[in-house]
PDB file of C-alpha atoms in Angstrom:
ATOM      1  CA  UNK A 133       0.338 -14.941  -3.314  1.00  0.00           C
ATOM      2  CA  UNK A 134      -2.537 -16.862  -1.728  1.00  0.00           C
ATOM      3  CA  UNK A 135      -3.057 -18.928  -4.888  1.00  0.00           C
ATOM      4  CA  UNK A 136       0.542 -20.037  -5.410  1.00  0.00           C
ATOM      5  CA  UNK A 137      -0.020 -23.573  -4.079  1.00  0.00           C
ATOM      6  CA  UNK A 138      -2.821 -24.524  -6.438  1.00  0.00           C
ATOM      7  CA  UNK A 139      -0.812 -24.910  -9.654  1.00  0.00           C
ATOM      8  CA  UNK A 140       1.795 -27.306  -8.202  1.00  0.00           C
ATOM      9  CA  UNK A 141      -0.977 -28.993  -6.204  1.00  0.00           C
ATOM     10  CA  UNK A 142      -2.979 -29.626  -9.367  1.00  0.00           C
ATOM     11  CA  UNK A 143       0.096 -30.958 -11.173  1.00  0.00           C
ATOM     12  CA  UNK A 144       0.729 -33.353  -8.278  1.00  0.00           C
ATOM     13  CA  UNK A 145      -2.874 -34.588  -8.314  1.00  0.00           C
ATOM     14  CA  UNK A 146      -2.548 -35.216 -12.057  1.00  0.00           C
ATOM     15  CA  UNK A 147       0.844 -36.902 -11.640  1.00  0.00           C
ATOM     16  CA  UNK A 148      -0.693 -39.184  -9.006  1.00  0.00           C
ATOM     17  CA  UNK A 149      -3.227 -40.313 -11.621  1.00  0.00           C
ATOM     18  CA  UNK A 150      -1.012 -40.464 -14.713  1.00  0.00           C
ATOM     19  CA  UNK A 151       2.587 -40.936 -13.497  1.00  0.00           C
ATOM     20  CA  UNK A 152       3.603 -38.445 -16.206  1.00  0.00           C
ATOM     21  CA  UNK A 153       7.104 -37.334 -15.199  1.00  0.00           C
ATOM     22  CA  UNK A 154       6.740 -33.964 -16.946  1.00  0.00           C
ATOM     23  CA  UNK A 155       4.044 -33.012 -14.432  1.00  0.00           C
ATOM     24  CA  UNK A 156       6.233 -33.975 -11.475  1.00  0.00           C
ATOM     25  CA  UNK A 157       9.226 -32.045 -12.817  1.00  0.00           C
ATOM     26  CA  UNK A 158       7.172 -28.874 -13.227  1.00  0.00           C
ATOM     27  CA  UNK A 159       5.595 -29.339  -9.782  1.00  0.00           C
ATOM     28  CA  UNK A 160       9.062 -29.687  -8.230  1.00  0.00           C
ATOM     29  CA  UNK A 161      10.177 -26.481  -9.934  1.00  0.00           C
ATOM     30  CA  UNK A 162       7.230 -24.648  -8.380  1.00  0.00           C
ATOM     31  CA  UNK A 163       7.772 -26.217  -4.943  1.00  0.00           C
ATOM     32  CA  UNK A 164      11.335 -24.883  -4.921  1.00  0.00           C
ATOM     33  CA  UNK A 165      10.017 -21.369  -5.508  1.00  0.00           C
ATOM     34  CA  UNK A 166       7.270 -21.794  -2.911  1.00  0.00           C
ATOM     35  CA  UNK A 167       9.203 -23.286  -0.007  1.00  0.00           C
ATOM     36  CA  UNK A 168      10.341 -19.926   1.419  1.00  0.00           C
ATOM     37  CA  UNK A 169       6.699 -19.152   2.234  1.00  0.00           C
ATOM     38  CA  UNK A 170       6.874 -21.579   5.175  1.00  0.00           C
ATOM     39  CA  UNK A 171       8.088 -18.615   7.252  1.00  0.00           C
ATOM     40  CA  UNK A 172       5.484 -16.150   5.966  1.00  0.00           C
ATOM     41  CA  UNK A 173       3.551 -14.822   8.974  1.00  0.00           C
ATOM     42  CA  UNK A 174       1.741 -12.081   7.048  1.00  0.00           C
ATOM     43  CA  UNK A 175      -0.938 -14.351   5.544  1.00  0.00           C
ATOM     44  CA  UNK A 176      -3.689 -16.666   6.770  1.00  0.00           C
ATOM     45  CA  UNK A 177      -3.548 -18.567   3.484  1.00  0.00           C
ATOM     46  CA  UNK A 178      -0.699 -20.929   4.330  1.00  0.00           C
ATOM     47  CA  UNK A 179      -3.084 -23.878   4.182  1.00  0.00           C
ATOM     48  CA  UNK A 180      -3.981 -23.044   0.598  1.00  0.00           C
ATOM     49  CA  UNK A 181      -0.385 -22.178  -0.268  1.00  0.00           C
ATOM     50  CA  UNK A 182       1.503 -24.982   1.452  1.00  0.00           C
ATOM     51  CA  UNK A 183      -0.872 -27.854   2.264  1.00  0.00           C
ATOM     52  CA  UNK A 184      -2.360 -27.984  -1.244  1.00  0.00           C
ATOM     53  CA  UNK A 185       1.193 -28.143  -2.632  1.00  0.00           C
ATOM     54  CA  UNK A 186       3.616 -29.724  -0.145  1.00  0.00           C
ATOM     55  CA  UNK A 187       0.799 -31.724   1.438  1.00  0.00           C
ATOM     56  CA  UNK A 188       0.123 -33.361  -1.922  1.00  0.00           C
ATOM     57  CA  UNK A 189       3.859 -33.787  -2.520  1.00  0.00           C
ATOM     58  CA  UNK A 190       4.255 -35.547   0.838  1.00  0.00           C
ATOM     59  CA  UNK A 191       1.585 -38.102  -0.095  1.00  0.00           C
ATOM     60  CA  UNK A 192       3.528 -38.961  -3.259  1.00  0.00           C
ATOM     61  CA  UNK A 193       7.024 -38.880  -1.745  1.00  0.00           C
ATOM     62  CA  UNK A 194       7.308 -38.699   2.077  1.00  0.00           C
ATOM     63  CA  UNK A 195      10.495 -36.621   2.134  1.00  0.00           C
ATOM     64  CA  UNK A 196      11.502 -35.344   5.598  1.00  0.00           C
ATOM     65  CA  UNK A 197      12.047 -31.848   4.183  1.00  0.00           C
ATOM     66  CA  UNK A 198       8.437 -31.694   2.949  1.00  0.00           C
ATOM     67  CA  UNK A 199       7.268 -32.629   6.426  1.00  0.00           C
ATOM     68  CA  UNK A 200       9.447 -29.944   8.018  1.00  0.00           C
ATOM     69  CA  UNK A 201       8.237 -27.295   5.572  1.00  0.00           C
ATOM     70  CA  UNK A 202       4.637 -28.113   6.496  1.00  0.00           C
ATOM     71  CA  UNK A 203       5.385 -28.043  10.239  1.00  0.00           C
ATOM     72  CA  UNK A 204       7.045 -24.643   9.855  1.00  0.00           C
ATOM     73  CA  UNK A 205       4.059 -23.457   7.811  1.00  0.00           C
ATOM     74  CA  UNK A 206       1.677 -24.538  10.580  1.00  0.00           C
ATOM     75  CA  UNK A 207       3.811 -22.691  13.135  1.00  0.00           C
ATOM     76  CA  UNK A 208       3.722 -19.548  10.994  1.00  0.00           C
ATOM     77  CA  UNK A 209      -0.061 -19.805  10.591  1.00  0.00           C
ATOM     78  CA  UNK A 210      -0.476 -20.269  14.354  1.00  0.00           C
ATOM     79  CA  UNK A 211       1.170 -16.899  15.020  1.00  0.00           C
ATOM     80  CA  UNK A 212      -1.924 -15.260  13.526  1.00  0.00           C
ATOM     81  CA  UNK A 213      -4.201 -16.754  16.199  1.00  0.00           C
ATOM     82  CA  UNK A 214      -5.319 -14.434  18.987  1.00  0.00           C
ATOM     83  CA  UNK A 215      -6.787 -16.326  21.973  1.00  0.00           C
ATOM     84  CA  UNK A 216      -8.663 -13.195  23.095  1.00  0.00           C
ATOM     85  CA  UNK A 217     -10.590 -13.169  19.834  1.00  0.00           C
ATOM     86  CA  UNK A 218     -10.604 -16.952  19.308  1.00  0.00           C
ATOM     87  CA  UNK A 219      -9.789 -16.879  15.603  1.00  0.00           C
ATOM     88  CA  UNK A 220      -6.879 -16.703  13.161  1.00  0.00           C
ATOM     89  CA  UNK A 221      -6.616 -13.225  11.658  1.00  0.00           C
ATOM     90  CA  UNK A 222      -7.203 -13.120   7.910  1.00  0.00           C
ATOM     91  CA  UNK A 223      -6.242  -9.630   6.808  1.00  0.00           C
ATOM     92  CA  UNK A 224      -3.886  -7.251   8.564  1.00  0.00           C
ATOM     93  CA  UNK A 225      -5.244  -3.761   9.142  1.00  0.00           C
ATOM     94  CA  UNK A 226      -3.883  -0.510  10.517  1.00  0.00           C
ATOM     95  CA  UNK A 227      -7.282   0.251  12.088  1.00  0.00           C
ATOM     96  CA  UNK A 228      -8.507  -1.115  15.460  1.00  0.00           C
ATOM     97  CA  UNK A 229     -10.100  -4.144  13.839  1.00  0.00           C
ATOM     98  CA  UNK A 230      -9.472  -7.879  13.498  1.00  0.00           C
ATOM     99  CA  UNK A 231     -10.745  -9.159  10.150  1.00  0.00           C
ATOM    100  CA  UNK A 232     -11.659 -12.799   9.564  1.00  0.00           C
ATOM    101  CA  UNK A 233     -13.096 -14.196   6.326  1.00  0.00           C
ATOM    102  CA  UNK A 234     -15.006 -17.440   5.828  1.00  0.00           C
ATOM    103  CA  UNK A 235     -12.280 -18.613   3.406  1.00  0.00           C
ATOM    104  CA  UNK A 236     -10.047 -19.101   6.447  1.00  0.00           C
ATOM    105  CA  UNK A 237     -11.880 -22.350   7.287  1.00  0.00           C
ATOM    106  CA  UNK A 238      -9.895 -23.860   4.407  1.00  0.00           C
ATOM    107  CA  UNK A 239      -6.558 -23.298   6.148  1.00  0.00           C
ATOM    108  CA  UNK A 240      -7.352 -25.396   9.230  1.00  0.00           C
ATOM    109  CA  UNK A 241      -6.575 -28.743   7.572  1.00  0.00           C
ATOM    110  CA  UNK A 242      -2.868 -27.859   7.749  1.00  0.00           C
ATOM    111  CA  UNK A 243      -3.140 -27.453  11.535  1.00  0.00           C
ATOM    112  CA  UNK A 244      -4.792 -30.850  12.013  1.00  0.00           C
ATOM    113  CA  UNK A 245      -2.058 -32.441   9.917  1.00  0.00           C
ATOM    114  CA  UNK A 246       0.577 -30.691  12.073  1.00  0.00           C
ATOM    115  CA  UNK A 247      -0.847 -32.143  15.293  1.00  0.00           C
ATOM    116  CA  UNK A 248      -0.749 -35.629  13.762  1.00  0.00           C
ATOM    117  CA  UNK A 249       2.807 -35.087  12.503  1.00  0.00           C
ATOM    118  CA  UNK A 250       4.251 -33.602  15.707  1.00  0.00           C
ATOM    119  CA  UNK A 251       2.011 -34.744  18.557  1.00  0.00           C
ATOM    120  CA  UNK A 252       1.640 -31.064  19.538  1.00  0.00           C
ATOM    121  CA  UNK A 253      -2.045 -30.530  20.317  1.00  0.00           C
ATOM    122  CA  UNK A 254      -1.794 -26.725  20.205  1.00  0.00           C
ATOM    123  CA  UNK A 255      -2.367 -26.755  16.422  1.00  0.00           C
ATOM    124  CA  UNK A 256      -5.513 -28.878  16.877  1.00  0.00           C
ATOM    125  CA  UNK A 257      -6.830 -26.574  19.602  1.00  0.00           C
ATOM    126  CA  UNK A 258      -6.345 -23.472  17.446  1.00  0.00           C
ATOM    127  CA  UNK A 259      -8.243 -25.102  14.562  1.00  0.00           C
ATOM    128  CA  UNK A 260     -11.152 -26.145  16.784  1.00  0.00           C
ATOM    129  CA  UNK A 261     -11.342 -22.750  18.496  1.00  0.00           C
ATOM    130  CA  UNK A 262     -11.317 -20.949  15.147  1.00  0.00           C
ATOM    131  CA  UNK A 263     -14.061 -23.220  13.771  1.00  0.00           C
ATOM    132  CA  UNK A 264     -16.225 -22.764  16.877  1.00  0.00           C
ATOM    133  CA  UNK A 265     -15.871 -18.974  16.921  1.00  0.00           C
ATOM    134  CA  UNK A 266     -16.637 -18.865  13.199  1.00  0.00           C
ATOM    135  CA  UNK A 267     -19.684 -21.098  13.679  1.00  0.00           C
ATOM    136  CA  UNK A 268     -20.973 -18.706  16.320  1.00  0.00           C
ATOM    137  CA  UNK A 269     -20.419 -15.446  14.441  1.00  0.00           C
ATOM    138  CA  UNK A 270     -20.209 -16.013  10.690  1.00  0.00           C
ATOM    139  CA  UNK A 271     -23.564 -17.691  10.059  1.00  0.00           C
ATOM    140  CA  UNK A 272     -27.096 -16.407   9.657  1.00  0.00           C
ATOM    141  CA  UNK A 273     -30.162 -18.356  10.882  1.00  0.00           C
ATOM    142  CA  UNK A 274     -30.520 -19.968   7.414  1.00  0.00           C
ATOM    143  CA  UNK A 275     -26.864 -21.191   7.602  1.00  0.00           C
ATOM    144  CA  UNK A 276     -25.666 -18.871   4.882  1.00  0.00           C
ATOM    145  CA  UNK A 277     -22.390 -17.197   5.744  1.00  0.00           C
ATOM    146  CA  UNK A 278     -21.168 -13.641   5.885  1.00  0.00           C
ATOM    147  CA  UNK A 279     -17.890 -13.101   4.070  1.00  0.00           C
ATOM    148  CA  UNK A 280     -16.079 -10.876   6.589  1.00  0.00           C
ATOM    149  CA  UNK A 281     -16.412 -10.529  10.362  1.00  0.00           C
ATOM    150  CA  UNK A 282     -14.704  -7.551  11.969  1.00  0.00           C
ATOM    151  CA  UNK A 283     -13.825  -8.312  15.612  1.00  0.00           C
ATOM    152  CA  UNK A 284     -12.572  -5.986  18.317  1.00  0.00           C
ATOM    153  CA  UNK A 285      -8.953  -7.164  18.767  1.00  0.00           C
ATOM    154  CA  UNK A 286      -9.002  -6.385  22.496  1.00  0.00           C
ATOM    155  CA  UNK A 287     -12.036  -8.407  23.553  1.00  0.00           C
ATOM    156  CA  UNK A 288     -13.306 -10.392  20.558  1.00  0.00           C
ATOM    157  CA  UNK A 289     -16.634  -8.553  20.337  1.00  0.00           C
ATOM    158  CA  UNK A 290     -18.095  -8.528  16.811  1.00  0.00           C
ATOM    159  CA  UNK A 291     -17.946  -4.972  15.461  1.00  0.00           C
ATOM    160  CA  UNK A 292     -19.236  -5.539  11.941  1.00  0.00           C
ATOM    161  CA  UNK A 293     -20.517  -8.259   9.577  1.00  0.00           C
ATOM    162  CA  UNK A 294     -19.947  -7.465   5.912  1.00  0.00           C
ATOM    163  CA  UNK A 295     -18.827  -8.602   2.491  1.00  0.00           C
ATOM    164  CA  UNK A 296     -15.740  -7.914   0.412  1.00  0.00           C
ATOM    165  CA  UNK A 297     -16.218 -10.080  -2.681  1.00  0.00           C
ATOM    166  CA  UNK A 298     -19.977 -10.677  -2.539  1.00  0.00           C
ATOM    167  CA  UNK A 299     -22.843  -8.574  -3.870  1.00  0.00           C
ATOM    168  CA  UNK A 300     -23.889  -7.076  -0.515  1.00  0.00           C
ATOM    169  CA  UNK A 301     -23.223  -7.433   3.205  1.00  0.00           C
ATOM    170  CA  UNK A 302     -26.359  -9.557   3.659  1.00  0.00           C
ATOM    171  CA  UNK A 303     -26.029 -11.569   0.446  1.00  0.00           C
ATOM    172  CA  UNK A 304     -24.722 -15.122   0.093  1.00  0.00           C
ATOM    173  CA  UNK A 305     -21.495 -14.990  -1.929  1.00  0.00           C
ATOM    174  CA  UNK A 306     -21.334 -18.341  -3.709  1.00  0.00           C
ATOM    175  CA  UNK A 307     -17.685 -19.221  -3.190  1.00  0.00           C
ATOM    176  CA  UNK A 308     -17.922 -18.242   0.468  1.00  0.00           C
ATOM    177  CA  UNK A 309     -20.738 -20.758   0.949  1.00  0.00           C
ATOM    178  CA  UNK A 310     -18.587 -23.395  -0.785  1.00  0.00           C
ATOM    179  CA  UNK A 311     -15.571 -22.621   1.435  1.00  0.00           C
ATOM    180  CA  UNK A 312     -17.715 -23.037   4.551  1.00  0.00           C
ATOM    181  CA  UNK A 313     -19.214 -26.313   3.289  1.00  0.00           C
ATOM    182  CA  UNK A 314     -15.763 -27.739   2.601  1.00  0.00           C
ATOM    183  CA  UNK A 315     -14.302 -26.368   5.836  1.00  0.00           C
ATOM    184  CA  UNK A 316     -16.881 -27.882   8.180  1.00  0.00           C
ATOM    185  CA  UNK A 317     -16.759 -31.202   6.308  1.00  0.00           C
ATOM    186  CA  UNK A 318     -13.015 -31.288   7.063  1.00  0.00           C
ATOM    187  CA  UNK A 319     -13.750 -30.328  10.686  1.00  0.00           C
ATOM    188  CA  UNK A 320     -15.968 -33.386  11.065  1.00  0.00           C
ATOM    189  CA  UNK A 321     -13.414 -35.651   9.396  1.00  0.00           C
ATOM    190  CA  UNK A 322     -10.659 -34.465  11.726  1.00  0.00           C
ATOM    191  CA  UNK A 323     -12.590 -34.341  15.027  1.00  0.00           C
ATOM    192  CA  UNK A 324     -15.601 -36.657  14.574  1.00  0.00           C
ATOM    193  CA  UNK A 325     -17.567 -34.024  16.519  1.00  0.00           C
ATOM    194  CA  UNK A 326     -21.152 -34.303  15.267  1.00  0.00           C
ATOM    195  CA  UNK A 327     -21.818 -30.557  15.562  1.00  0.00           C
ATOM    196  CA  UNK A 328     -19.509 -30.027  12.576  1.00  0.00           C
ATOM    197  CA  UNK A 329     -21.327 -32.673  10.535  1.00  0.00           C
ATOM    198  CA  UNK A 330     -24.624 -30.970  11.387  1.00  0.00           C
ATOM    199  CA  UNK A 331     -23.165 -27.596  10.395  1.00  0.00           C
ATOM    200  CA  UNK A 332     -21.873 -28.927   7.065  1.00  0.00           C
ATOM    201  CA  UNK A 333     -25.237 -30.528   6.285  1.00  0.00           C
ATOM    202  CA  UNK A 334     -27.122 -27.334   7.165  1.00  0.00           C
ATOM    203  CA  UNK A 335     -24.825 -25.395   4.818  1.00  0.00           C
ATOM    204  CA  UNK A 336     -25.402 -28.039   2.118  1.00  0.00           C
ATOM    205  CA  UNK A 337     -29.168 -27.631   2.574  1.00  0.00           C
ATOM    206  CA  UNK A 338     -28.908 -23.857   2.208  1.00  0.00           C
ATOM    207  CA  UNK A 339     -27.025 -24.295  -1.075  1.00  0.00           C
ATOM    208  CA  UNK A 340     -28.966 -27.208  -2.560  1.00  0.00           C
ATOM    209  CA  UNK A 341     -32.429 -25.904  -1.640  1.00  0.00           C
ATOM    210  CA  UNK A 342     -31.642 -22.360  -2.714  1.00  0.00           C
ATOM    211  CA  UNK A 343     -34.237 -21.196  -5.259  1.00  0.00           C
ATOM    212  CA  UNK A 344     -31.453 -19.385  -7.122  1.00  0.00           C
ATOM    213  CA  UNK A 345     -29.286 -22.487  -7.625  1.00  0.00           C
ATOM    214  CA  UNK A 346     -29.519 -23.212 -11.371  1.00  0.00           C
ATOM    215  CA  UNK A 347     -30.600 -26.623 -12.664  1.00  0.00           C
ATOM    216  CA  UNK A 348     -27.057 -27.415 -13.831  1.00  0.00           C
ATOM    217  CA  UNK A 349     -25.836 -26.730 -10.238  1.00  0.00           C
ATOM    218  CA  UNK A 350     -23.158 -24.250 -11.372  1.00  0.00           C
ATOM    219  CA  UNK A 351     -23.994 -21.351  -9.045  1.00  0.00           C
ATOM    220  CA  UNK A 352     -24.309 -17.702  -9.869  1.00  0.00           C
ATOM    221  CA  UNK A 353     -21.398 -15.777  -8.352  1.00  0.00           C
ATOM    222  CA  UNK A 354     -23.727 -14.679  -5.536  1.00  0.00           C
ATOM    223  CA  UNK A 355     -27.019 -16.360  -4.622  1.00  0.00           C
ATOM    224  CA  UNK A 356     -28.510 -12.867  -4.310  1.00  0.00           C
ATOM    225  CA  UNK A 357     -26.914 -11.307  -7.395  1.00  0.00           C
ATOM    226  CA  UNK A 358     -29.227  -8.600  -8.741  1.00  0.00           C
ATOM    227  CA  UNK A 359     -29.395  -9.749 -12.362  1.00  0.00           C
ATOM    228  CA  UNK A 360     -30.247 -13.451 -11.986  1.00  0.00           C
ATOM    229  CA  UNK A 361     -30.781 -15.333 -14.349  1.00  0.00           C
ATOM    230  CA  UNK A 362     -28.300 -13.234 -16.341  1.00  0.00           C
ATOM    231  CA  UNK A 363     -25.724 -13.056 -13.534  1.00  0.00           C
ATOM    232  CA  UNK A 364     -22.310 -14.588 -14.141  1.00  0.00           C
ATOM    233  CA  UNK A 365     -21.720 -18.155 -12.996  1.00  0.00           C
ATOM    234  CA  UNK A 366     -18.743 -19.142 -10.851  1.00  0.00           C
ATOM    235  CA  UNK A 367     -17.107 -22.417 -11.880  1.00  0.00           C
ATOM    236  CA  UNK A 368     -14.702 -22.150  -8.934  1.00  0.00           C
ATOM    237  CA  UNK A 369     -17.579 -22.220  -6.426  1.00  0.00           C
ATOM    238  CA  UNK A 370     -19.001 -25.239  -8.261  1.00  0.00           C
ATOM    239  CA  UNK A 371     -15.665 -27.108  -8.117  1.00  0.00           C
ATOM    240  CA  UNK A 372     -15.230 -26.538  -4.374  1.00  0.00           C
ATOM    241  CA  UNK A 373     -18.858 -27.577  -3.780  1.00  0.00           C
ATOM    242  CA  UNK A 374     -18.490 -30.772  -5.812  1.00  0.00           C
ATOM    243  CA  UNK A 375     -15.374 -31.843  -3.943  1.00  0.00           C
ATOM    244  CA  UNK A 376     -16.876 -31.035  -0.537  1.00  0.00           C
ATOM    245  CA  UNK A 377     -20.163 -32.824  -1.251  1.00  0.00           C
ATOM    246  CA  UNK A 378     -18.360 -35.993  -2.362  1.00  0.00           C
ATOM    247  CA  UNK A 379     -16.620 -36.148   1.004  1.00  0.00           C
ATOM    248  CA  UNK A 380     -19.650 -35.073   3.031  1.00  0.00           C
ATOM    249  CA  UNK A 381     -21.636 -37.912   1.487  1.00  0.00           C
ATOM    250  CA  UNK A 382     -19.323 -40.415   3.199  1.00  0.00           C
ATOM    251  CA  UNK A 383     -20.516 -39.197   6.599  1.00  0.00           C
ATOM    252  CA  UNK A 384     -24.209 -38.612   5.819  1.00  0.00           C
ATOM    253  CA  UNK A 385     -27.263 -40.867   6.021  1.00  0.00           C
ATOM    254  CA  UNK A 386     -28.052 -42.759   2.783  1.00  0.00           C
ATOM    255  CA  UNK A 387     -30.696 -40.283   1.555  1.00  0.00           C
ATOM    256  CA  UNK A 388     -28.474 -37.216   1.937  1.00  0.00           C
ATOM    257  CA  UNK A 389     -25.438 -39.150   0.700  1.00  0.00           C
ATOM    258  CA  UNK A 390     -27.288 -39.894  -2.539  1.00  0.00           C
ATOM    259  CA  UNK A 391     -28.313 -36.243  -2.915  1.00  0.00           C
ATOM    260  CA  UNK A 392     -24.745 -35.035  -2.364  1.00  0.00           C
ATOM    261  CA  UNK A 393     -23.344 -37.600  -4.779  1.00  0.00           C
ATOM    262  CA  UNK A 394     -25.861 -36.894  -7.549  1.00  0.00           C
ATOM    263  CA  UNK A 395     -25.359 -33.125  -7.193  1.00  0.00           C
ATOM    264  CA  UNK A 396     -21.580 -33.530  -7.430  1.00  0.00           C
ATOM    265  CA  UNK A 397     -21.995 -35.771 -10.436  1.00  0.00           C
ATOM    266  CA  UNK A 398     -24.184 -33.154 -12.147  1.00  0.00           C
ATOM    267  CA  UNK A 399     -21.623 -30.430 -11.410  1.00  0.00           C
ATOM    268  CA  UNK A 400     -18.710 -32.500 -12.707  1.00  0.00           C
ATOM    269  CA  UNK A 401     -20.560 -33.504 -15.883  1.00  0.00           C
ATOM    270  CA  UNK A 402     -21.438 -29.883 -16.605  1.00  0.00           C
ATOM    271  CA  UNK A 403     -17.956 -28.577 -15.816  1.00  0.00           C
ATOM    272  CA  UNK A 404     -16.533 -31.278 -18.105  1.00  0.00           C
ATOM    273  CA  UNK A 405     -18.317 -29.862 -21.139  1.00  0.00           C
ATOM    274  CA  UNK A 406     -18.729 -26.557 -22.968  1.00  0.00           C
ATOM    275  CA  UNK A 407     -18.921 -23.749 -22.023  1.00  0.00           C
ATOM    276  CA  UNK A 408     -16.949 -24.510 -18.838  1.00  0.00           C
ATOM    277  CA  UNK A 409     -14.268 -26.936 -19.995  1.00  0.00           C
ATOM    278  CA  UNK A 410     -11.897 -25.128 -22.314  1.00  0.00           C
ATOM    279  CA  UNK A 411     -10.551 -26.612 -25.520  1.00  0.00           C
ATOM    280  CA  UNK A 412      -6.878 -27.670 -25.304  1.00  0.00           C
ATOM    281  CA  UNK A 413      -4.529 -24.846 -26.214  1.00  0.00           C
ATOM    282  CA  UNK A 414      -7.043 -22.143 -25.258  1.00  0.00           C
ATOM    283  CA  UNK A 415      -7.974 -20.372 -22.010  1.00  0.00           C
ATOM    284  CA  UNK A 416      -4.372 -19.666 -21.025  1.00  0.00           C
ATOM    285  CA  UNK A 417      -3.777 -23.357 -20.380  1.00  0.00           C
ATOM    286  CA  UNK A 418      -6.408 -23.587 -17.634  1.00  0.00           C
ATOM    287  CA  UNK A 419      -8.913 -26.453 -17.627  1.00  0.00           C
ATOM    288  CA  UNK A 420     -12.014 -24.446 -16.708  1.00  0.00           C
ATOM    289  CA  UNK A 421     -13.362 -21.127 -17.951  1.00  0.00           C
ATOM    290  CA  UNK A 422     -16.004 -18.866 -16.384  1.00  0.00           C
ATOM    291  CA  UNK A 423     -14.951 -18.285 -12.798  1.00  0.00           C
ATOM    292  CA  UNK A 424     -15.512 -15.086 -10.847  1.00  0.00           C
ATOM    293  CA  UNK A 425     -12.912 -13.635  -8.510  1.00  0.00           C
ATOM    294  CA  UNK A 426     -13.925 -10.223  -7.242  1.00  0.00           C
ATOM    295  CA  UNK A 427     -16.826  -8.449  -8.957  1.00  0.00           C
ATOM    296  CA  UNK A 428     -16.987  -5.464  -6.546  1.00  0.00           C
ATOM    297  CA  UNK A 429     -13.334  -4.671  -7.373  1.00  0.00           C
ATOM    298  CA  UNK A 430     -13.890  -5.585 -11.036  1.00  0.00           C
ATOM    299  CA  UNK A 431     -10.948  -8.011 -10.947  1.00  0.00           C
ATOM    300  CA  UNK A 432     -10.875 -11.617 -12.206  1.00  0.00           C
ATOM    301  CA  UNK A 433     -14.398 -11.388 -13.617  1.00  0.00           C
ATOM    302  CA  UNK A 434     -15.481 -14.297 -15.870  1.00  0.00           C
ATOM    303  CA  UNK A 435     -11.977 -15.721 -16.220  1.00  0.00           C
ATOM    304  CA  UNK A 436     -10.150 -18.981 -15.505  1.00  0.00           C
ATOM    305  CA  UNK A 437      -8.919 -19.268 -11.900  1.00  0.00           C
ATOM    306  CA  UNK A 438      -6.272 -21.671 -10.638  1.00  0.00           C
ATOM    307  CA  UNK A 439      -8.293 -22.832  -7.640  1.00  0.00           C
ATOM    308  CA  UNK A 440     -11.237 -23.742  -9.887  1.00  0.00           C
ATOM    309  CA  UNK A 441      -8.927 -26.187 -11.676  1.00  0.00           C
ATOM    310  CA  UNK A 442      -7.452 -27.498  -8.406  1.00  0.00           C
ATOM    311  CA  UNK A 443     -10.767 -28.392  -6.785  1.00  0.00           C
ATOM    312  CA  UNK A 444     -12.171 -29.675 -10.083  1.00  0.00           C
ATOM    313  CA  UNK A 445      -9.296 -32.151 -10.385  1.00  0.00           C
ATOM    314  CA  UNK A 446      -9.606 -33.046  -6.684  1.00  0.00           C
ATOM    315  CA  UNK A 447     -13.338 -33.647  -7.113  1.00  0.00           C
ATOM    316  CA  UNK A 448     -12.747 -35.808 -10.199  1.00  0.00           C
ATOM    317  CA  UNK A 449     -10.272 -37.946  -8.248  1.00  0.00           C
ATOM    318  CA  UNK A 450     -12.721 -38.278  -5.345  1.00  0.00           C
ATOM    319  CA  UNK A 451     -15.485 -39.205  -7.786  1.00  0.00           C
ATOM    320  CA  UNK A 452     -13.281 -41.790  -9.475  1.00  0.00           C
ATOM    321  CA  UNK A 453     -12.252 -43.284  -6.126  1.00  0.00           C
ATOM    322  CA  UNK A 454     -15.830 -43.392  -4.856  1.00  0.00           C
ATOM    323  CA  UNK A 455     -16.826 -45.257  -7.972  1.00  0.00           C
ATOM    324  CA  UNK A 456     -14.041 -47.743  -7.187  1.00  0.00           C
ATOM    325  CA  UNK A 457     -15.426 -47.999  -3.615  1.00  0.00           C
ATOM    326  CA  UNK A 458     -12.337 -46.322  -2.230  1.00  0.00           C
ATOM    327  CA  UNK A 459     -11.984 -43.383   0.123  1.00  0.00           C
ATOM    328  CA  UNK A 460     -12.210 -39.918  -1.467  1.00  0.00           C
TER     329      UNK A 460
END
C-alpha cells in the first residue's frame, strides 16, 4: 500500500524527539512487515513507502541492512523509468498509455540518497530527467499543476492532461500543488540547480497568492472546488505545504523566507488546535482530523489520513529546529 511507510516513519520522527522506546519497538515491528516491499516493481511509491520509513530508521541507527533495503528499493523504483518518455511510470495500465502523476515528485528523494550511498549516478540522472520532463509537461502558465499526464509510451508525446483526485481536469487539486512544492524544493536541495528553486518559488506564489486560500492557510481540497467557502478543507495538503515551505525558506531571499516561515507557522498553529487536532483517544488514534483523500471516488472524504500526520510531525520538527537555528 502506498501509505505503509508513513506510520513507522511518524513513530521514528517522534522517537527521535522523545526517545520513548515504545515508539521504536512499534516502528521496528512495522519495518519488519514492510521490508519485503524493497523488491516491489509494481509501484512508483517506493519513496513514500521505504524512504519515509527506512530512511528515517537509518538516521537513527545506521544499520547496513537498512541501507541495503533502501538501495534495493531505489533499484526497484528505477525499473519504472522509461528513457523514451523521460519519466517514472506512476500507474500501470493495459491501454496504450503511460500515466504519471504529480505525486511522483515525492519519490525522487530516494534516488538522490541512492546515488550518495552507492556512487552510482544513474539514480541521480533518472531523478533529474523525471523532474525536468514533469516541469515541462505538468504545469500551466500560472504554475499550478495538472494531476495526471498521459504520455504515449512509444515516443513520450503527451496524449492527455487530466485529474484523478481533483475537482476537474483544469482545476488545481490542493494536495497535488503541495506535492509539487515539496518535490521541487527537494530537487533544489539535491542539485543546487537554480531552475528548481525558481520552480518551487513560482509554485509557492501560486498557492500563497491564490484568492481561494483561506485566511487560516488550511486549503480547500481543490483551489477550484465548486462550493467554496463551504468546500471541505484538506489538512494533509496543509501539512505537506508547511513542511515544504519551512525548507524552501532556507534557500529563498529574506523577504520570501519570512513569508514562507510565517505561513508555515500559521498552518502549524491552526493544525495544532480544534477542529484539526483531535483529542487524545479519539479520531482512530490519528493526530489530525479533516483530510480529504479522493472526493471523485467518494473515498477517504473528511477523515484522518496517515500522511497528514507524517508531514505535520515533520513540519513541527523542522519548525522546532529552525527556532533553534538548526537545519530543518
